Amino acid sequence: MSEAASTGRRLAQLAEIPVSQLERVKPRKAQALAEWGVTSVLDLLTTYPRRYIDRTRAADVADLAVGDEAVVFAEVRRVRGNRNPRGRSRVEALVADATGDLSLVFFNQPWREEQLSVGSQLLVWGKLTEYRGRRQMAHPVVDLVARVESGAVESRMLAVIPVYPASAKYGLTSWEIGTYVKEALERAGELADPLPHALRRRFKLRGRSEAMRAIHRPEVPADPWPARDRLVFDELFRLQLILVLRRRALERAARSIRHAVSPAEASPAGPPSSLVERFVAALPFELTGAQGRALEQIFADMAGPLPMHRLLQGDVGSGKTVVAVATMLAAVQGGHQGALMAPTEVLADQHHLGVRTLTGGLEVPDTGRLGGTRPLSVGLLTNKVTAKARARVLSGLASGDIDVVIGTHALLTEDVRFASLGAVVIDEQHRFGVEQRAGLRAKGRVGSADPDLLVMTATPIPRTAAMVVFGDLDMTVVDELPPGRAPIQTAWARGALEEAAAWERVRSEVAAGHRAYVICPLVEESERVVARSAVEEHARLSASVLGGLEVGLLHGQMPTAEKAEVMERFRSGALQVLVATTVIEVGVDVPEATVVVIEDAERFGIAQLHQLRGRVGRSSWPSWCFLLGEGGSEDAAQRLSALERSTDGFELAEVDLELRGEGTILGERQTGSSGLRLAKLRRDKEWILAAREAAERIVEEDPGLAGHPGLLEEVRFTLDEEDAAFLFKS
Ligand code: ADP
Ligand code: MG
């Protein structure tokens, strides 16, 4: 099982060689590279080409006709810069290949004169036009392939030219990076390959040295792809090893509470007796099959010997709140406490109200009076609560008089102490990191065992993406909506006519006794500016398209009591339309609402639109969602069309991933050396699964990676010290 120690340079060694040690990297450029985030030879080698240009497929200049768009490979023969009488700069370069020549023209880019030095070889992509009888391309895309340096043309003579993510800001061109990488590859020599041979064979992966060379300096156009597979696997495998090891370490280090709950309580057969059973029985509806299954898994975890680490995914409206509350109550019924942490104040407020409503009427044993009971007590802790309320909540949590607390990051502050925190639910919304999860778990440790942990995402993320971001958690999917929900018809209203139809629908639904939301444009500024624009929008609509209706206003700057009153009047029907900011994004639940109009919809992301839309369609009446807006960019148009096409959150999550890339899902979590530089969550799904399985298998056989010293070193090197100490503590 043990692998022969691989020779060659290890990543940790490459990380210790500063780029300034390369001969071609002059001090000024070393500085620029550092500012750009590249300080070591490893950083440089993992700065991968964005794309490749197949030089053999460049067109011949002589073959181009006016109007053609093409790539040509040409050399600069002459370059001239001047200014017209109004001070506008114009740079013209005459370029030629063996067949003919043409001019490249740039306005207001005086630096081109220096960039396009005579003798430089360029790849030029643009459209051929004719101006006063001269064949030219105006503002083509130019890649500098080789340039004259100290008199000699240094041509890299590659058939396939890698194009690097150049940085105009730091004055680094693709060409320069290419030359640095070339030197780095030469000087690095053979690279160590820690991947077990069996894995390489199984997935038909190239060796690391070969892959690194082929991705940077491919010889034929097909070269980079198998190389990419190998390097993608490296990244994902390392990450999955860490996640699997973390999971192991948590289990090993854990002191679990064996909660007094059983899976059967998710569907009480006889008369309800436990707190959880009474909660379920008192709900105004039956649990869906998916909710029941989720609770069975959760209760089994909670009753078991290892602390729960579970991710709860479910579409908007699938009823995750009920599952979260039942989880906390399962802890409470054994004499512990539950905490729910939300990412924002507004959400914490809403959850607080929601949880209070759901648990109204529930009684728990009163430890002060033998055989007596008292109402379940639910507290709120955010940075907005008054000092007095805060003191009360803190003492209630410390004494155990508060059973369930809802809060924000404020729950993580020093002075919060729990009598016995048994279950933690984090309403994640992609905003909390591993550290914060650990922070809240550690809270429960004071004098007791580890609380059980349930992480909820407000909107789904694709399964393989979840495996990367939440790979240290088990996963439960609530894959069913409560019965009788009528579908939501979504229309992107692009013009005045369609918009008029939207307002018409609002009026007819209100006339039928239903209610409508209007979501104000997203303003990327302070809460105060958002509030002001909402106030104006409310006035405008009340005086125009919504004239004669009872129109209310809700925004985040209103005092809590006033917000509650507005919601109450909307719920009761005293208000027919609610003009609101995104404070209603998550959690607001008024079944009679059947229309939502979202203004300037192009400003919102897919997940947020899907959440907002989820405020309707909460009953058996048909519902409508109107997205107002021109679409703006290509991207926005694709988002709005996706919403029109699908109401399935998992499907939309895939589209979102495709449109926006990993950034928003991975967030800050995967930065630094553990980051994925090459792997793409969407494109590399298969590799994610493969890496996961391989990581599990290896850790299963060799939990301390003692037989895989190369892998062990890379994992350690990727982690910070504290994390590494935790993972490999025996
Ligand atoms: P989300 O998963 O988006 O957080 P919620 O927990 O807000 O969804 O639930 C959406 C709505 O569905 C709420 O009105 C809730 O009361 C209701 N609900 C939850 N579970 C059921 C069920 N089993 N049957 C009917 N309605 C349900
Ligand atoms: Mg919710």
mmCIF file of N, CA and C in Angstrom, residues 190-232:
data_model
loop_
_atom_site.group_PDB
_atom_site.id
_atom_site.type_symbol
_atom_site.label_atom_id
_atom_site.label_comp_id
_atom_site.label_asym_id
_atom_site.label_seq_id
_atom_site.Cartn_x
_atom_site.Cartn_y
_atom_site.Cartn_z
ATOM 1 N N GLU A 190 12.155 17.968 -12.891
ATOM 2 C CA GLU A 190 11.155 16.934 -12.639
ATOM 3 C C GLU A 190 10.352 17.268 -11.376
ATOM 4 N N LEU A 191 9.013 17.057 -11.426
ATOM 5 C CA LEU A 191 8.189 17.316 -10.240
ATOM 6 C C LEU A 191 7.864 16.001 -9.542
ATOM 7 N N ALA A 192 7.813 16.039 -8.241
ATOM 8 C CA ALA A 192 7.420 14.846 -7.486
ATOM 9 C C ALA A 192 5.965 14.540 -7.788
ATOM 10 N N ASP A 193 5.630 13.285 -7.824
ATOM 11 C CA ASP A 193 4.245 12.915 -8.080
ATOM 12 C C ASP A 193 3.710 12.025 -6.959
ATOM 13 N N PRO A 194 2.946 12.607 -6.057
ATOM 14 C CA PRO A 194 2.521 11.854 -4.880
ATOM 15 C C PRO A 194 1.306 10.963 -5.140
ATOM 16 N N LEU A 195 0.748 11.022 -6.317
ATOM 17 C CA LEU A 195 -0.479 10.271 -6.562
ATOM 18 C C LEU A 195 -0.165 8.775 -6.662
ATOM 19 N N PRO A 196 -0.868 7.943 -5.875
ATOM 20 C CA PRO A 196 -0.627 6.499 -5.960
ATOM 21 C C PRO A 196 -0.798 6.007 -7.399
ATOM 22 N N HIS A 197 0.073 5.073 -7.786
ATOM 23 C CA HIS A 197 0.023 4.570 -9.160
ATOM 24 C C HIS A 197 -1.329 3.994 -9.515
ATOM 25 N N ALA A 198 -1.935 3.347 -8.538
ATOM 26 C CA ALA A 198 -3.216 2.704 -8.823
ATOM 27 C C ALA A 198 -4.253 3.748 -9.251
ATOM 28 N N LEU A 199 -4.218 4.886 -8.604
ATOM 29 C CA LEU A 199 -5.164 5.942 -8.969
ATOM 30 C C LEU A 199 -4.853 6.495 -10.350
ATOM 31 N N ARG A 200 -3.582 6.657 -10.604
ATOM 32 C CA ARG A 200 -3.223 7.174 -11.919
ATOM 33 C C ARG A 200 -3.697 6.242 -13.017
ATOM 34 N N ARG A 201 -3.496 4.960 -12.760
ATOM 35 C CA ARG A 201 -3.922 3.981 -13.768
ATOM 36 C C ARG A 201 -5.429 3.992 -13.919
ATOM 37 N N ARG A 202 -6.076 3.998 -12.777
ATOM 38 C CA ARG A 202 -7.526 3.879 -12.806
ATOM 39 C C ARG A 202 -8.171 5.036 -13.572
ATOM 40 N N PHE A 203 -7.691 6.231 -13.335
ATOM 41 C CA PHE A 203 -8.308 7.376 -14.000
ATOM 42 C C PHE A 203 -7.528 7.819 -15.231
ATOM 43 N N LYS A 204 -6.573 7.003 -15.639
ATOM 44 C CA LYS A 204 -5.779 7.313 -16.827
ATOM 45 C C LYS A 204 -5.207 8.717 -16.767
ATOM 46 N N LEU A 205 -4.518 8.994 -15.671
ATOM 47 C CA LEU A 205 -3.975 10.332 -15.482
ATOM 48 C C LEU A 205 -2.498 10.373 -15.853
ATOM 49 N N ARG A 206 -2.094 11.449 -16.486
ATOM 50 C CA ARG A 206 -0.681 11.654 -16.802
ATOM 51 C C ARG A 206 0.117 11.920 -15.530
ATOM 52 N N GLY A 207 1.419 11.842 -15.651
ATOM 53 C CA GLY A 207 2.281 12.217 -14.534
ATOM 54 C C GLY A 207 2.227 13.716 -14.324
ATOM 55 N N ARG A 208 2.592 14.162 -13.151
ATOM 56 C CA ARG A 208 2.453 15.577 -12.846
ATOM 57 C C ARG A 208 3.398 16.449 -13.682
ATOM 58 N N SER A 209 4.639 16.027 -13.836
ATOM 59 C CA SER A 209 5.578 16.841 -14.624
ATOM 60 C C SER A 209 5.086 17.007 -16.047
ATOM 61 N N GLU A 210 4.695 15.883 -16.593
ATOM 62 C CA GLU A 210 4.254 15.878 -17.978
ATOM 63 C C GLU A 210 3.017 16.768 -18.139
ATOM 64 N N ALA A 211 2.114 16.664 -17.184
ATOM 65 C CA ALA A 211 0.879 17.448 -17.260
ATOM 66 C C ALA A 211 1.196 18.936 -17.155
ATOM 67 N N MET A 212 2.075 19.282 -16.239
ATOM 68 C CA MET A 212 2.420 20.684 -16.030
ATOM 69 C C MET A 212 3.042 21.276 -17.291
ATOM 70 N N ARG A 213 3.885 20.481 -17.936
ATOM 71 C CA ARG A 213 4.515 20.938 -19.160
ATOM 72 C C ARG A 213 3.489 21.087 -20.289
ATOM 73 N N ALA A 214 2.633 20.104 -20.389
ATOM 74 C CA ALA A 214 1.689 20.102 -21.513
ATOM 75 C C ALA A 214 0.634 21.191 -21.380
ATOM 76 N N ILE A 215 0.301 21.557 -20.157
ATOM 77 C CA ILE A 215 -0.737 22.584 -20.033
ATOM 78 C C ILE A 215 -0.156 23.966 -20.340
ATOM 79 N N HIS A 216 1.138 24.141 -20.051
ATOM 80 C CA HIS A 216 1.749 25.444 -20.317
ATOM 81 C C HIS A 216 2.352 25.539 -21.718
ATOM 82 N N ARG A 217 2.882 24.425 -22.191
ATOM 83 C CA ARG A 217 3.554 24.476 -23.475
ATOM 84 C C ARG A 217 3.133 23.306 -24.365
ATOM 85 N N PRO A 218 1.880 23.310 -24.722
ATOM 86 C CA PRO A 218 1.388 22.192 -25.530
ATOM 87 C C PRO A 218 2.076 22.153 -26.886
ATOM 88 N N GLU A 219 2.275 20.957 -27.389
ATOM 89 C CA GLU A 219 2.892 20.866 -28.708
ATOM 90 C C GLU A 219 1.870 20.759 -29.817
ATOM 91 N N VAL A 220 0.766 20.137 -29.495
ATOM 92 C CA VAL A 220 -0.341 20.104 -30.460
ATOM 93 C C VAL A 220 -1.598 20.545 -29.722
ATOM 94 N N PRO A 221 -2.598 21.016 -30.483
ATOM 95 C CA PRO A 221 -3.772 21.604 -29.830
ATOM 96 C C PRO A 221 -4.470 20.676 -28.846
ATOM 97 N N ALA A 222 -4.319 19.364 -28.998
ATOM 98 C CA ALA A 222 -5.048 18.464 -28.105
ATOM 99 C C ALA A 222 -4.322 18.250 -26.774
ATOM 100 N N ASP A 223 -3.083 18.684 -26.685
ATOM 101 C CA ASP A 223 -2.272 18.413 -25.503
ATOM 102 C C ASP A 223 -2.831 18.878 -24.159
ATOM 103 N N PRO A 224 -3.361 20.073 -24.097
ATOM 104 C CA PRO A 224 -3.715 20.573 -22.766
ATOM 105 C C PRO A 224 -4.815 19.777 -22.071
ATOM 106 N N TRP A 225 -5.644 19.052 -22.802
ATOM 107 C CA TRP A 225 -6.836 18.510 -22.152
ATOM 108 C C TRP A 225 -6.562 17.367 -21.200
ATOM 109 N N PRO A 226 -5.800 16.356 -21.630
ATOM 110 C CA PRO A 226 -5.457 15.341 -20.618
ATOM 111 C C PRO A 226 -4.601 15.925 -19.497
ATOM 112 N N ALA A 227 -3.806 16.919 -19.819
ATOM 113 C CA ALA A 227 -2.989 17.559 -18.792
ATOM 114 C C ALA A 227 -3.893 18.234 -17.777
ATOM 115 N N ARG A 228 -4.902 18.899 -18.307
ATOM 116 C CA ARG A 228 -5.851 19.572 -17.439
ATOM 117 C C ARG A 228 -6.535 18.579 -16.507
ATOM 118 N N ASP A 229 -6.957 17.435 -17.059
ATOM 119 C CA ASP A 229 -7.615 16.416 -16.231
ATOM 120 C C ASP A 229 -6.754 16.063 -15.024
ATOM 121 N N ARG A 230 -5.478 15.834 -15.306
ATOM 122 C CA ARG A 230 -4.582 15.438 -14.227
ATOM 123 C C ARG A 230 -4.503 16.538 -13.153
ATOM 124 N N LEU A 231 -4.351 17.786 -13.591
ATOM 125 C CA LEU A 231 -4.144 18.863 -12.627
ATOM 126 C C LEU A 231 -5.436 19.201 -11.888
ATOM 127 N N VAL A 232 -6.557 19.046 -12.587
ATOM 128 C CA VAL A 232 -7.859 19.224 -11.942
ATOM 129 C C VAL A 232 -8.045 18.154 -10.867
#
